[in-house]
Structures are given as structure tokens and as C-alpha cells.
Amino acid sequence: MNAPDTPPPSRTPAVPGASFDGVDLAALADRLGTPLYAYSASAIRQRIDGLQQALHGLDAMICYAVKANGNRAILELMAGAGLGADIVSAGELRRALQAGIPPARIVFSGVGKSEDEIAGALDVGIQRFNVESLDELLAIERLAALRGAVARAAVRINPDVDALTHAKISTGKSENKFGVSIDEARRWFESRAQLQHVRLDGLHVHIGSQILSLEPFRQTLARVAAFWRELRHGGHPIASIDVGGGLGVRYREGETPIAPADYVAAIREALAGFDGRLLLEPGRYLVAEAGVLLTRVLRVKHGEARDFLVLDAAMNDLLRPSLYDAWHDIVPVSAGAGPEVVYDVVGPVCETGDTFARDRRLPACGEGDLLMILGAGAYGASMGSTYNSRPLPAEALLDRGRYALVRRRQNFEQMTAGEQPARQWETA
Ligand code: LLP
């Protein structure tokens, strides 16, 4: 390893360039191959610190949304900083526990928790369930009764607020599948006495992701706060309010994310007088800008109508551009400094949607050049697939001049493990 044994004393600014968190990216790509996700531990710590500072003085717990990036090394970093986890599946629960996040810091969200998943979460004693339907509430009651346990629960409110983000990642409008209306939540509290094995004493809300304007958060918080006050007056004390995630990041020049201090100020203002615990579930904010996807140019193809830069990364490695038309900056790491050319930047997958960028201006590139796709730390690797039988890429964690391989590149055998020829036929 060509990195120093002891990290440099000063904090390396974790802004990607030829080096990222003190690690030479070209050397890293030579060593580990491409496509390769590289995450900066320093950048993640900076985000955690910033948010924790903004929360100073509040009884608050940050439950990192595991779905954004569930790599074990990332989760261990979160655990080390004292964060909890927001999980949405049994798999995420296992990941969080494996990384050392205590069950008392785990909240379980999601519209489709299976009975097995609820049972598993009850058995380890998670902090609370964020409940999304009456059926789910009754299932938790039943499964907790079987265990002689009392589950803690928050009702996920659907505040009918437009998060002003991409429709596919908006969750707080009444037509979305998430949460229940305040009217329905009120009925849950009114009949709360019938629940013997669920302590319903929390409110939860999450209106969407990549939110760049404070206004939707303000509207949401106002509705939640009014409901909390109403419940308090009605004799239903609320022990926790979970404000969800959603804080946006800068993917593109000109985008101005909400400063954590402003976000927390809006929370303080709306929830003034609330003496329970505040929960937050940020995902993207903590990891998106701390990750890059390193990729090499396989080929420059001069088409009839446009020039294509064909990369060795594809939509199976980073789906966001294909799925949401999301913008990610693409920056040469070791490309020649030739004149700029306009490319469509694409992957090798057999779909026109396998496009990272259209009409993107880049220095002229040639075969083998190394590029990085920025803002790839959240919903990158975690949304990866093996489509077109492309094994999952490797992942590395960088930290002040050193790196660790935190996910080995998948090989063919691992990718196809579990498949078998149809030799043994049975009737069901
Ligand atoms: N809490 C709940 C209940 C959630 O559903 C989510 C994200 C979060 C917290 C974290 O949200 P964040 O802070 O990361 O915005 N794949 C999409 C994003 C989907 C977000 C799903 N839920 C993307 O690549 O943009």
C-alpha cells in the first residue's frame, strides 16, 4: 500500500480530486480495478459532526437510513459515532446489528413489514416500529402478545405535503402509499386502550428524499406539531417525534442544499415545548457526497448523431440517472486535458436508458481513461443489481491517506450461486 502508516495530522478536505480523502484515486483504481465505489470516511464524519452540532442541546437520536448505503464498514462508522439505524427489512436489521448498532437505537419503517420481520424485530427488542397501517398495528399487537412483550410504536403520519422533489421519491402526499392521515391516526390514539402489547406513544413522518427547500419541512412539522399538541391535550402524551430523512445534497452546481442548522432551527421552532425525544432518519445527507464511482472509458464511439463515451460502469452499478433522470457530475481523474467534447456518457448495458449523462461537456477522452461519477455514496451501491450478468462492483473506504477494501468485487460464481438446473421436479 502506498499510503502512510499514520494519517496526516490535519484533516484532509474530503473533496474529490485526483486524490480523495488523501488517497490517490488513479493508484486506487489500478489496484482494485473498476467500476469501484470509493467512500470518504472523513467526509461522512464531517456530515455527522455538522448534524450533531446543529442538534446540540436537544434530546435527539440520529437513526441513519441504512438503505442509503448499507455497507458494513459504513454502518460501523455510524455505530462508532453513536448513531442508530432506520431499517426497512430483516436484512437491514441484521446489517445494523452486525455492525454493532444496539437494538435500542433501531427504528423500523416501511409499508410492508412481514410477520417474520416484525417477529424478528420484536425478538431483538428494537426501539420502535414506525407503523404505516392499522393492519400492521394489529399484527404487531398480536405478535407482541405471543411473546408477552410490549412493542413501542409511532404512527407514520401522511401529512399530504408536496416535498417538491422527484415524484418517484415523494412520500408525503395523500395519494402515496406511505403512512396514514391525521384523522386515522387520531382514531388509533382514541382506541389506544385496546392495545395491550403496543405502546403507541410516538409520531413519525417522512415526506420524501432529496428535498432542497425548507418549506415542505416547515409545513410538515407544523402539521405534526399541531397533532402532537392536540394529543397532549387529549391525554395522549407523545414520547418521541421522528421527523424522518429527506435532507437534499448538491448533485449539481447551482443547487443549494438546506444547511443543517436551518433544518434543525425549523424543527426547534415547530416543536417548541416538546419534551420527548426527537428522532431523525437521514440517509443521503450523510453519505451521498462522500462517495464516488470510479470508472474507466471502455470505448469512444462516434455515432451518426452523437459521440458516446462508453464506460465500464453501467445502470446496474448506479441506477439513479436511469431511474430518476438524476444528474451526477462526471469528472476526469486521469483523462488527457484535451479540448472539450460533448458526449453522451453511457454504460455497456443493452438499454438506451443505460445513460449517465446526455450532452455532457468533458475533456476529450480516450480508451482507458479514468473518470469518477460524483455524489455516488447514497443509493448507489445499495441499488446495484447484476443485470446483464454484470457482477457487483467493489467498494473501498478511504480515510486520511489510507484505504480499505470493504466489499470485494463479486465474481461469476458468487453472482450465480443459488441458481441450479431444473433437474428435480416436484408437485406443490
Ligand atoms: N426514512 C424513511 C422512512 C425513508 O423511506 C427514507 C428514504 C429515509 C428515511 C432516508 O431518506 P434520505 O435522508 O436518504 O432522503 N433511491 C432514491 C431515494 C429513495 C429514498 C427512500 N426512502 C434516490 O436514489 O434518490
XYZ file of C-alpha atoms and ligand atoms in Angstrom:
453
model
C 0.000 0.000 0.000
C 1.453 3.341 -0.976
C -0.288 5.196 1.852
C 1.398 6.404 5.016
C 1.010 4.277 8.122
C -0.092 7.185 10.216
C -2.681 9.565 8.882
C -1.593 13.152 8.356
C -2.437 15.299 11.380
C -4.518 17.871 9.567
C -7.963 16.947 8.322
C -7.791 16.302 4.626
C -10.658 18.064 2.976
C -12.639 15.210 1.540
C -13.406 16.875 -1.743
C -12.853 14.523 -4.650
C -9.994 15.424 -6.960
C -7.056 13.384 -8.166
C -6.927 12.390 -4.539
C -9.897 11.798 -2.292
C -9.545 11.750 1.490
C -5.778 11.665 0.947
C -5.850 8.621 -1.333
C -4.577 8.766 -4.917
C -7.578 7.686 -6.959
C -5.649 6.588 -10.053
C -3.467 4.310 -7.920
C -6.545 3.013 -6.122
C -8.265 2.174 -9.409
C -5.111 0.419 -10.645
C -5.045 -1.668 -7.510
C -8.712 -2.530 -7.058
C -9.998 -2.271 -10.623
C -13.119 -0.518 -11.887
C -16.005 0.054 -11.547
C -15.207 0.869 -7.942
C -17.106 2.782 -5.304
C -14.843 4.856 -3.048
C -16.197 6.456 0.121
C -14.503 9.073 2.268
C -14.745 8.329 5.975
C -13.644 11.897 6.745
C -16.475 13.332 4.672
C -19.012 11.124 6.430
C -17.642 12.118 9.844
C -17.858 15.780 8.875
C -21.516 15.356 7.980
C -22.274 13.535 11.210
C -20.448 16.202 13.238
C -22.281 19.009 11.462
C -25.662 17.496 12.147
C -24.811 16.624 15.728
C -23.644 20.176 16.351
C -26.870 21.552 14.947
C -28.790 19.257 17.304
C -26.824 20.401 20.325
C -28.919 20.665 23.459
C -31.800 18.602 22.084
C -32.658 15.102 23.228
C -32.108 13.775 19.722
C -31.090 10.499 18.151
C -29.891 10.201 14.583
C -31.024 6.912 13.063
C -29.099 6.573 9.810
C -31.294 5.275 6.971
C -29.474 2.064 6.126
C -30.993 1.867 2.655
C -28.837 4.770 1.503
C -25.690 2.705 1.898
C -25.744 -0.462 3.947
C -22.136 -1.445 3.539
C -20.935 -2.879 6.818
C -17.955 -0.547 7.053
C -20.220 2.471 6.630
C -22.590 1.131 9.274
C -19.669 0.524 11.632
C -18.659 4.120 11.133
C -22.174 5.210 12.039
C -22.210 2.884 15.056
C -18.863 4.271 16.192
C -20.270 7.793 16.091
C -23.164 6.690 18.293
C -25.796 6.743 15.569
C -28.771 4.433 15.440
C -30.396 2.989 12.345
C -33.632 3.344 10.419
C -34.280 -0.035 8.834
C -36.913 -1.314 6.414
C -36.268 -5.043 6.241
C -34.953 -8.030 8.149
C -31.812 -7.788 6.060
C -31.204 -4.209 7.139
C -31.874 -5.195 10.748
C -29.201 -7.872 10.538
C -26.767 -5.494 8.920
C -27.319 -2.883 11.629
C -26.894 -5.397 14.442
C -23.854 -6.945 12.795
C -22.254 -3.507 12.628
C -22.784 -3.039 16.357
C -25.765 -0.694 16.337
C -27.683 -1.505 19.539
C -31.334 -2.590 19.099
C -32.367 0.284 21.375
C -31.203 2.619 18.610
C -33.048 0.929 15.775
C -36.362 2.081 14.318
C -38.269 0.027 11.764
C -40.096 1.822 8.941
C -41.815 0.555 5.797
C -45.303 -0.194 4.470
C -44.841 -3.921 4.049
C -43.264 -5.425 7.124
C -43.857 -9.169 7.018
C -44.861 -11.120 10.119
C -41.424 -12.723 10.194
C -39.787 -9.318 10.047
C -41.981 -7.952 12.835
C -41.295 -11.035 14.945
C -37.551 -10.760 14.367
C -37.537 -7.107 15.376
C -39.593 -7.879 18.493
C -37.215 -10.657 19.431
C -34.179 -8.392 19.409
C -36.084 -5.571 21.111
C -35.771 -2.671 18.691
C -36.502 0.877 19.844
C -39.769 1.258 17.946
C -41.867 0.449 14.938
C -42.948 3.236 12.633
C -46.384 1.866 11.821
C -47.975 2.539 8.447
C -51.399 0.869 8.603
C -53.992 -0.439 11.037
C -53.369 -3.996 9.856
C -49.714 -3.620 10.711
C -50.557 -2.197 14.134
C -52.775 -5.189 14.856
C -50.131 -7.614 13.598
C -47.579 -6.068 15.961
C -50.085 -6.310 18.831
C -50.720 -9.986 18.079
C -47.061 -10.934 17.659
C -46.024 -8.994 20.756
C -48.801 -10.706 22.753
C -47.465 -14.104 21.693
C -44.147 -13.113 23.186
C -45.543 -11.457 26.280
C -43.792 -8.303 25.122
C -44.814 -4.696 24.734
C -43.726 -3.118 21.467
C -43.231 0.605 21.161
C -44.778 2.216 18.152
C -45.075 5.503 16.346
C -47.760 6.204 13.808
C -46.409 7.349 10.477
C -48.387 10.396 9.525
C -49.015 11.161 5.885
C -49.241 14.950 6.108
C -50.293 15.465 2.474
C -47.401 17.793 1.761
C -45.606 18.091 -1.550
C -41.888 17.652 -0.890
C -41.084 19.417 -4.193
C -38.789 16.646 -5.286
C -38.857 13.899 -7.930
C -42.252 12.159 -7.999
C -40.664 8.732 -7.544
C -39.127 9.739 -4.234
C -42.041 11.786 -2.847
C -43.754 10.012 0.012
C -45.839 12.580 1.869
C -48.787 13.201 -0.476
C -52.100 11.591 0.356
C -52.002 9.574 -2.866
C -48.700 7.969 -1.827
C -48.714 4.545 -0.207
C -46.998 5.772 2.949
C -48.394 6.492 6.396
C -51.943 7.298 7.467
C -53.918 10.527 7.607
C -54.089 12.539 10.809
C -57.768 11.598 11.026
C -56.918 7.923 11.004
C -54.025 8.414 13.432
C -56.420 10.214 15.794
C -58.674 7.143 15.808
C -55.683 4.940 16.654
C -54.930 7.056 19.698
C -58.594 7.181 20.737
C -58.724 3.390 20.810
C -55.228 3.032 22.184
C -56.511 1.470 25.409
C -57.406 -1.652 23.437
C -53.761 -2.241 22.677
C -52.208 -4.275 25.444
C -48.960 -5.137 23.751
C -48.226 -1.993 21.813
C -47.342 1.264 23.476
C -48.408 3.786 20.860
C -46.618 6.902 22.007
C -44.729 8.216 19.006
C -45.273 10.199 15.824
C -43.318 9.649 12.644
C -43.246 11.427 9.314
C -41.090 11.210 6.196
C -42.220 13.196 3.173
C -39.587 12.296 0.631
C -35.973 12.477 -0.345
C -33.530 14.955 -1.905
C -35.503 17.892 -0.540
C -33.846 21.225 -1.217
C -36.424 23.603 0.162
C -37.264 24.151 3.822
C -40.872 24.971 3.104
C -42.192 21.398 2.807
C -40.386 20.504 6.023
C -41.942 23.535 7.737
C -45.440 22.637 6.564
C -44.976 19.052 7.667
C -43.575 19.972 11.057
C -46.426 22.411 11.628
C -48.983 19.662 10.975
C -47.182 17.148 13.145
C -46.719 19.698 15.943
C -50.397 20.651 15.890
C -51.339 16.989 16.137
C -48.869 16.366 18.971
C -50.375 19.311 20.903
C -53.888 18.054 20.255
C -52.916 14.585 21.504
C -51.276 16.026 24.586
C -54.425 17.953 25.441
C -56.423 14.802 24.853
C -54.364 12.907 27.413
C -52.119 11.070 24.958
C -48.553 12.030 25.801
C -46.052 11.584 22.990
C -42.628 10.257 23.905
C -40.919 10.661 20.533
C -41.305 12.527 17.298
C -39.416 11.109 14.335
C -39.013 13.689 11.597
C -37.708 11.207 9.011
C -34.983 11.920 6.495
C -35.008 13.770 3.223
C -32.306 16.419 3.506
C -31.030 17.051 -0.001
C -27.454 17.345 -1.203
C -25.705 19.207 -4.008
C -25.536 16.980 -7.068
C -25.263 19.855 -9.463
C -23.794 23.320 -9.486
C -26.426 25.846 -8.522
C -28.284 23.520 -6.157
C -28.278 24.870 -2.628
C -28.954 22.274 -0.005
C -30.557 23.233 3.284
C -27.956 23.904 5.955
C -28.357 21.512 8.897
C -28.528 24.478 11.261
C -31.519 25.882 9.351
C -33.195 22.498 9.225
C -32.773 21.957 12.949
C -33.860 25.541 13.660
C -37.131 24.781 11.850
C -37.555 21.678 13.982
C -36.810 23.568 17.202
C -39.283 26.249 16.264
C -42.105 23.902 15.281
C -41.656 21.542 18.204
C -41.001 24.187 20.870
C -42.173 22.813 24.194
C -41.886 19.190 23.153
C -40.036 17.396 25.922
C -39.787 13.926 24.415
C -37.130 12.526 22.159
C -36.505 13.749 18.659
C -35.537 11.130 16.078
C -34.023 11.864 12.672
C -33.526 9.424 9.812
C -31.080 10.991 7.387
C -29.573 8.763 4.727
C -28.415 10.657 1.682
C -27.215 13.710 3.587
C -24.635 11.687 5.494
C -23.171 9.671 2.637
C -24.074 10.896 -0.874
C -21.302 13.402 -1.360
C -18.840 11.176 0.462
C -18.851 8.663 -2.384
C -17.606 8.479 -5.956
C -17.921 5.776 -8.553
C -14.617 5.251 -10.352
C -14.990 4.002 -13.876
C -12.859 3.675 -16.998
C -13.649 4.546 -20.561
C -14.079 1.321 -22.493
C -14.551 2.945 -25.822
C -15.234 6.232 -27.516
C -17.860 5.645 -30.125
C -18.506 8.221 -32.797
C -22.135 7.729 -33.675
C -24.116 9.205 -36.505
C -25.752 11.837 -34.338
C -23.562 11.993 -31.238
C -20.346 10.886 -29.635
C -20.675 8.237 -26.973
C -18.358 7.675 -24.094
C -18.868 4.035 -23.172
C -17.852 3.394 -19.571
C -17.202 0.157 -17.719
C -19.833 1.208 -15.145
C -23.480 0.867 -16.062
C -27.015 1.321 -14.817
C -26.683 -1.870 -12.776
C -23.902 -0.199 -10.759
C -25.520 3.232 -10.417
C -29.202 3.301 -11.279
C -30.122 6.868 -10.327
C -29.623 8.501 -13.743
C -31.691 5.811 -15.487
C -34.433 5.663 -12.880
C -34.855 9.317 -11.931
C -33.018 11.123 -14.730
C -30.748 12.166 -11.884
C -27.787 14.407 -12.574
C -24.372 13.282 -11.362
C -21.246 15.277 -12.107
C -18.698 13.304 -14.101
C -15.100 14.340 -13.638
C -11.951 13.036 -15.295
C -9.357 11.680 -12.898
C -6.661 10.835 -15.398
C -8.081 11.876 -18.737
C -5.991 13.980 -21.051
C -6.553 17.711 -20.855
C -7.649 17.946 -24.466
C -10.280 20.283 -25.867
C -13.772 19.785 -24.540
C -16.124 17.487 -26.379
C -19.831 16.877 -25.916
C -20.604 13.252 -25.122
C -23.471 11.038 -24.206
C -21.970 9.105 -21.315
C -23.312 5.564 -21.312
C -22.710 2.111 -19.901
C -22.444 -1.212 -21.716
C -25.901 -2.482 -20.721
C -28.278 -3.209 -23.572
C -30.773 -0.463 -22.892
C -30.907 3.092 -24.127
C -31.766 4.034 -20.544
C -28.268 2.969 -19.545
C -27.171 6.567 -19.850
C -25.360 8.508 -17.128
C -25.497 11.837 -18.934
C -26.587 13.310 -22.209
C -24.771 16.123 -23.967
C -22.154 16.322 -21.237
C -19.165 18.548 -21.905
C -15.911 16.806 -20.926
C -12.267 16.992 -21.930
C -11.698 14.673 -24.893
C -11.373 11.153 -23.516
C -9.749 8.011 -24.810
C -9.908 4.322 -24.050
C -8.663 3.512 -20.547
C -9.126 6.996 -19.138
C -10.301 7.066 -15.552
C -13.377 9.100 -14.632
C -15.364 9.479 -11.477
C -19.061 9.936 -11.048
C -19.706 12.141 -8.049
C -22.414 12.031 -5.424
C -22.480 8.246 -5.592
C -22.291 7.440 -1.889
C -26.049 7.210 -1.354
C -28.414 4.951 -3.285
C -25.520 3.863 -5.494
C -24.126 0.508 -4.429
C -27.234 -0.139 -2.370
C -29.414 -0.073 -5.501
C -26.981 -2.110 -7.556
C -28.014 -5.238 -9.401
C -26.369 -7.845 -11.586
C -28.473 -7.008 -14.633
C -26.848 -8.188 -17.856
C -24.950 -10.665 -15.612
C -22.564 -7.980 -14.510
C -21.110 -8.837 -11.088
C -21.497 -6.219 -8.358
C -18.618 -3.732 -8.164
C -16.040 -3.439 -5.385
C -16.256 -0.802 -2.649
C -13.438 0.888 -0.725
C -13.453 3.114 2.334
C -10.839 5.869 2.333
C -9.623 7.588 5.460
C -6.908 10.250 5.604
C -4.441 8.706 3.206
C -5.356 5.065 3.654
C -7.944 2.788 2.154
C -9.627 -0.479 2.997
C -11.450 -2.758 0.592
C -14.897 -3.024 2.179
C -16.608 -5.112 -0.456
C -14.789 -7.489 -2.727
C -15.739 -7.375 -6.380
C -18.295 -10.102 -6.956
C -17.161 -12.943 -9.182
C -19.174 -15.110 -11.543
C -19.527 -17.963 -9.070
C -20.856 -15.651 -6.352
C -23.190 -13.977 -8.790
C -24.756 -17.248 -9.872
C -24.617 -19.036 -6.504
C -28.081 -20.260 -5.625
C -29.146 -20.987 -9.175
C -29.481 -24.590 -10.189
C -30.635 -26.549 -13.218
C -34.231 -27.789 -13.107
C -33.413 -31.470 -12.604
C -35.559 -32.362 -9.664
C -39.236 -31.753 -10.368
C -41.850 -31.872 -7.629
C -45.534 -31.069 -7.219
C -46.591 -28.419 -4.733
N -36.780 7.411 6.403
C -37.630 6.752 5.592
C -38.851 6.193 6.153
C -37.330 6.624 4.227
O -38.175 5.979 3.431
C -36.130 7.176 3.707
C -35.798 7.067 2.298
C -35.261 7.830 4.597
C -35.630 7.943 5.938
C -33.980 8.442 4.170
O -34.173 9.474 3.259
P -32.952 10.392 2.812
O -32.458 11.133 4.023
O -31.905 9.496 2.254
O -33.518 11.284 1.786
N -33.436 5.781 -4.209
C -33.787 7.182 -4.138
C -34.092 7.623 -2.736
C -35.169 6.814 -2.064
C -35.412 7.207 -0.623
C -36.267 6.209 0.049
N -36.541 6.484 1.434
C -32.704 8.006 -4.776
O -31.707 7.446 -5.245
O -32.826 9.224 -4.893
